[in-house]
Short mmCIF file of C-alpha atoms in Angstrom, two decimals:
data_model
loop_
_atom_site.label_atom_id
_atom_site.label_comp_id
_atom_site.label_asym_id
_atom_site.label_seq_id
_atom_site.Cartn_x
_atom_site.Cartn_y
_atom_site.Cartn_z
CA MET A 1192 -13.46 55.94 161.39
CA ASN A 1193 -17.09 55.65 162.49
CA ARG A 1194 -18.81 58.93 161.69
CA SER A 1195 -22.39 58.02 162.66
CA TRP A 1196 -24.13 59.19 165.82
CA THR A 1197 -27.53 60.45 166.96
CA THR A 1198 -26.82 61.67 170.48
CA HIS A 1199 -23.48 62.92 171.70
CA LYS A 1200 -22.19 63.93 175.13
CA GLY A 1201 -18.75 65.37 175.56
CA PHE A 1202 -16.46 67.97 177.09
CA ALA A 1203 -16.43 71.34 175.39
CA ALA A 1204 -13.49 73.60 174.56
CA PRO A 1205 -13.91 77.37 174.09
CA LEU A 1206 -12.20 78.84 171.02
CA PHE A 1207 -14.30 81.97 170.72
CA ARG A 1208 -12.59 83.73 167.82
CA LYS A 1209 -14.24 85.23 164.76
CA ASP A 1210 -13.45 84.17 161.19
CA ILE A 1211 -11.45 81.03 161.95
CA ASP A 1212 -10.71 79.85 158.42
CA THR A 1213 -9.83 76.45 157.01
CA ASP A 1214 -6.12 77.30 156.79
CA GLN A 1215 -6.08 78.03 160.52
CA ILE A 1216 -7.97 74.80 161.19
CA LEU A 1217 -5.52 72.83 159.05
CA PRO A 1218 -2.58 74.67 157.42
CA LYS A 1219 -2.07 73.85 153.75
CA GLN A 1220 1.37 72.25 154.22
CA PHE A 1221 -0.25 69.24 155.88
CA MET A 1222 -2.66 68.42 153.07
CA LYS A 1223 -0.48 65.73 151.51
CA LYS A 1224 -2.79 62.73 151.88
CA VAL A 1225 -6.12 61.77 150.36
CA GLU A 1226 -7.25 59.51 153.22
CA ARG A 1227 -9.16 61.12 156.07
CA THR A 1228 -7.05 59.90 158.99
CA GLY A 1229 -3.90 61.31 160.54
CA PHE A 1230 -4.82 64.99 160.35
CA GLY A 1231 -5.89 65.46 163.98
CA ILE A 1232 -2.33 65.99 165.19
CA HIS A 1233 -2.08 69.02 162.88
CA LEU A 1234 -5.39 70.59 163.91
CA PHE A 1235 -4.87 74.33 164.64
CA HIS A 1236 -1.15 73.65 164.17
CA ASN A 1237 0.04 77.27 164.11
CA TRP A 1238 -1.74 78.05 167.37
CA ARG A 1239 -1.19 74.69 169.00
CA TYR A 1240 2.58 74.48 168.66
CA LEU A 1241 5.51 76.83 169.17
CA ASP A 1242 7.61 75.21 166.43
CA GLU A 1243 7.03 74.30 162.78
CA GLU A 1244 7.56 70.58 163.44
CA GLY A 1245 4.78 70.37 166.02
CA LYS A 1246 6.96 69.02 168.80
CA ILE A 1247 6.67 71.91 171.28
CA PRO A 1248 3.07 72.46 172.47
CA ASN A 1249 1.98 76.02 173.13
CA PRO A 1250 0.89 75.94 176.79
CA ASP A 1251 -1.41 78.92 176.25
CA PHE A 1252 -3.49 77.27 173.51
CA ILE A 1253 -6.83 75.97 174.74
CA LEU A 1254 -6.54 72.37 173.49
CA ASN A 1255 -3.18 71.98 175.23
CA ARG A 1256 -4.73 72.64 178.63
CA HIS A 1257 -5.54 69.46 180.51
CA ARG A 1258 -9.18 70.31 181.17
CA TYR A 1259 -9.87 70.71 177.44
CA SER A 1260 -7.52 68.10 175.93
CA GLN A 1261 -10.31 65.52 175.54
CA ALA A 1262 -12.90 67.93 174.16
CA SER A 1263 -15.31 66.71 171.48
CA VAL A 1264 -17.46 69.87 171.37
CA LEU A 1265 -15.95 73.15 170.16
CA ILE A 1266 -17.42 76.56 171.04
CA ALA A 1267 -16.35 79.04 168.34
CA GLY A 1268 -17.02 82.55 167.05
CA GLU A 1269 -18.98 83.66 164.00
CA ASN A 1270 -18.11 82.67 160.43
CA PHE A 1271 -16.29 79.52 161.52
CA GLY A 1272 -14.84 77.52 158.61
CA CYS A 1273 -14.53 80.38 156.13
CA GLY A 1274 -11.88 80.36 153.41
CA SER A 1275 -11.06 77.42 151.18
CA SER A 1276 -13.68 74.82 150.30
CA ARG A 1277 -11.28 71.93 150.91
CA GLU A 1278 -12.56 69.05 153.01
CA HIS A 1279 -9.28 68.50 154.87
CA ALA A 1280 -10.28 70.93 157.65
CA PRO A 1281 -13.30 68.82 158.71
CA TRP A 1282 -11.10 65.73 158.41
CA ALA A 1283 -8.73 67.25 160.98
CA LEU A 1284 -11.56 68.19 163.35
CA ALA A 1285 -13.09 64.72 163.11
CA ASP A 1286 -9.75 62.94 163.46
CA PHE A 1287 -9.01 64.91 166.63
CA GLY A 1288 -12.37 63.77 168.01
CA PHE A 1289 -14.71 66.71 167.54
CA ARG A 1290 -18.33 65.80 166.83
CA VAL A 1291 -20.01 69.16 167.43
CA VAL A 1292 -19.09 72.78 166.75
CA VAL A 1293 -21.26 75.51 168.25
CA ALA A 1294 -21.07 79.00 166.75
CA PRO A 1295 -23.26 81.94 165.66
CA SER A 1296 -22.54 81.26 161.96
CA PHE A 1297 -20.60 78.97 159.61
CA ALA A 1298 -19.29 79.12 156.07
CA ASP A 1299 -21.74 77.38 153.71
CA ILE A 1300 -19.40 74.91 151.98
CA PHE A 1301 -17.74 74.06 155.29
CA PHE A 1302 -21.21 73.30 156.68
CA GLY A 1303 -21.79 70.62 154.06
CA ASN A 1304 -18.30 69.16 154.38
CA CYS A 1305 -18.69 68.72 158.13
CA ALA A 1306 -21.91 66.73 157.80
CA LYS A 1307 -20.09 64.30 155.47
CA ASN A 1308 -17.59 63.70 158.26
CA GLY A 1309 -19.90 63.22 161.22
CA ILE A 1310 -19.63 66.74 162.62
CA ALA A 1311 -22.80 68.61 163.56
CA LEU A 1312 -22.59 72.38 163.24
CA VAL A 1313 -24.96 73.93 165.78
CA ARG A 1314 -25.88 77.49 164.91
CA LEU A 1315 -27.16 79.56 167.85
CA SER A 1316 -27.46 83.28 168.49
CA GLN A 1317 -24.45 85.25 169.66
CA GLU A 1318 -26.04 85.61 173.09
CA GLU A 1319 -26.73 81.88 173.38
CA VAL A 1320 -23.20 80.95 172.34
CA GLU A 1321 -21.74 83.40 174.86
CA GLU A 1322 -24.00 81.91 177.54
CA ILE A 1323 -22.77 78.38 176.76
CA LEU A 1324 -19.20 79.68 176.68
CA ALA A 1325 -19.60 81.13 180.16
CA PHE A 1326 -21.07 77.84 181.40
CA VAL A 1327 -18.16 75.82 179.99
CA GLU A 1328 -15.48 78.14 181.36
CA GLY A 1329 -17.14 78.34 184.76
CA ASN A 1330 -17.80 74.62 185.23
CA GLU A 1331 -14.72 72.46 184.79
CA GLY A 1332 -15.60 68.92 183.74
CA SER A 1333 -19.04 69.95 182.52
CA VAL A 1334 -20.55 68.02 179.64
CA ILE A 1335 -22.50 69.31 176.65
CA SER A 1336 -25.08 67.00 175.06
CA VAL A 1337 -26.57 67.21 171.58
CA ASP A 1338 -29.51 65.22 170.20
CA LEU A 1339 -30.00 65.11 166.44
CA ASP A 1340 -33.52 63.68 166.71
CA THR A 1341 -34.88 66.49 168.88
CA LEU A 1342 -32.36 69.11 167.68
CA VAL A 1343 -31.64 70.17 171.23
CA LEU A 1344 -28.35 71.05 172.90
CA ILE A 1345 -28.15 70.85 176.69
CA ALA A 1346 -25.61 72.78 178.74
CA GLY A 1347 -26.13 72.42 182.46
CA GLU A 1348 -29.81 72.93 183.23
CA LYS A 1349 -30.57 74.85 180.06
CA LYS A 1350 -31.79 73.57 176.70
CA TYR A 1351 -31.10 75.26 173.38
CA GLU A 1352 -33.06 74.43 170.25
CA PHE A 1353 -31.29 74.62 166.91
CA PHE A 1354 -32.02 73.86 163.27
CA LEU A 1355 -30.15 71.32 161.20
CA PRO A 1356 -31.53 70.28 157.82
CA GLU A 1357 -32.36 66.60 157.37
CA SER A 1358 -29.81 66.45 154.57
CA ALA A 1359 -27.12 67.14 157.18
CA SER A 1360 -28.53 65.34 160.23
CA GLY A 1361 -29.35 62.28 158.12
CA ARG A 1362 -25.77 62.09 156.91
CA ILE A 1363 -24.47 62.26 160.48
CA ARG A 1364 -26.95 59.76 161.95
CA ASN A 1365 -26.12 57.23 159.22
CA GLY A 1366 -22.46 58.08 158.66
CA TRP A 1367 -23.05 58.78 154.97
CA ASP A 1368 -20.64 60.57 152.68
CA ASP A 1369 -21.25 61.29 148.97
CA VAL A 1370 -20.22 57.78 147.94
CA ASP A 1371 -22.59 56.21 150.46
CA LEU A 1372 -25.48 58.32 149.17
CA THR A 1373 -24.70 57.32 145.60
CA MET A 1374 -24.55 53.62 146.51
CA LYS A 1375 -28.10 53.82 147.88
CA TYR A 1376 -29.12 53.89 144.22
CA ASP A 1377 -26.84 51.02 143.19
CA SER A 1378 -29.66 48.83 141.85
CA LYS A 1379 -31.06 51.68 139.74
CA ILE A 1380 -27.59 52.51 138.44
CA GLN A 1381 -27.04 48.90 137.42
CA GLU A 1382 -30.48 48.78 135.79
CA PHE A 1383 -29.72 51.93 133.81
CA GLU A 1384 -26.34 50.60 132.69
CA SER A 1385 -27.94 47.33 131.62
CA VAL A 1386 -30.51 49.15 129.51
CA LEU A 1387 -27.78 51.36 128.06
CA GLU A 1388 -25.67 48.36 127.07
CA ASN A 1389 -28.67 46.72 125.34
CA ASP A 1390 -29.36 49.91 123.38
CA VAL A 1391 -25.84 50.08 122.00
CA PRO A 1392 -25.81 48.76 118.39
#
């Protein structure tokens, strides 16, 4: 899965609830794999389906409505991603197709895990998020755009500036996870290991 991007334009889905935790994003019973793919179908499982098996969609859940089914930008409430530190929740968001989550605040560990998986977390004020929410709900088919170089989100005619540390935006622009960052120093690692081997009596 290609995680790298610098500018993104996509439909937005409003899920404006507070304290959406990682177990609501991806319930623990689905964390049976170590690869990152295949989790999107279980995203928000308990809200998205009426049955345990995930065969009966809940028609009232936002992502099951036609106008939001192809969303790649999520508009959420404060403290999004709280709870467990597991990385499976960002895997599910990314596998579904989300590239941006907009909210007033995010859990710290979740923030870092999302950057590793190509998801930009855009923190704006409560008033700004509510304004974007109103725009999305009132303009079917509207597109939200996010630029990681300028750190600007555009909704309709309005621009919103946000902050994203280079450690996060750099990961997303280049598609780097922890392994990729480590391999940037491959030559130095090999040099160190060579010296270490020569020092062993």
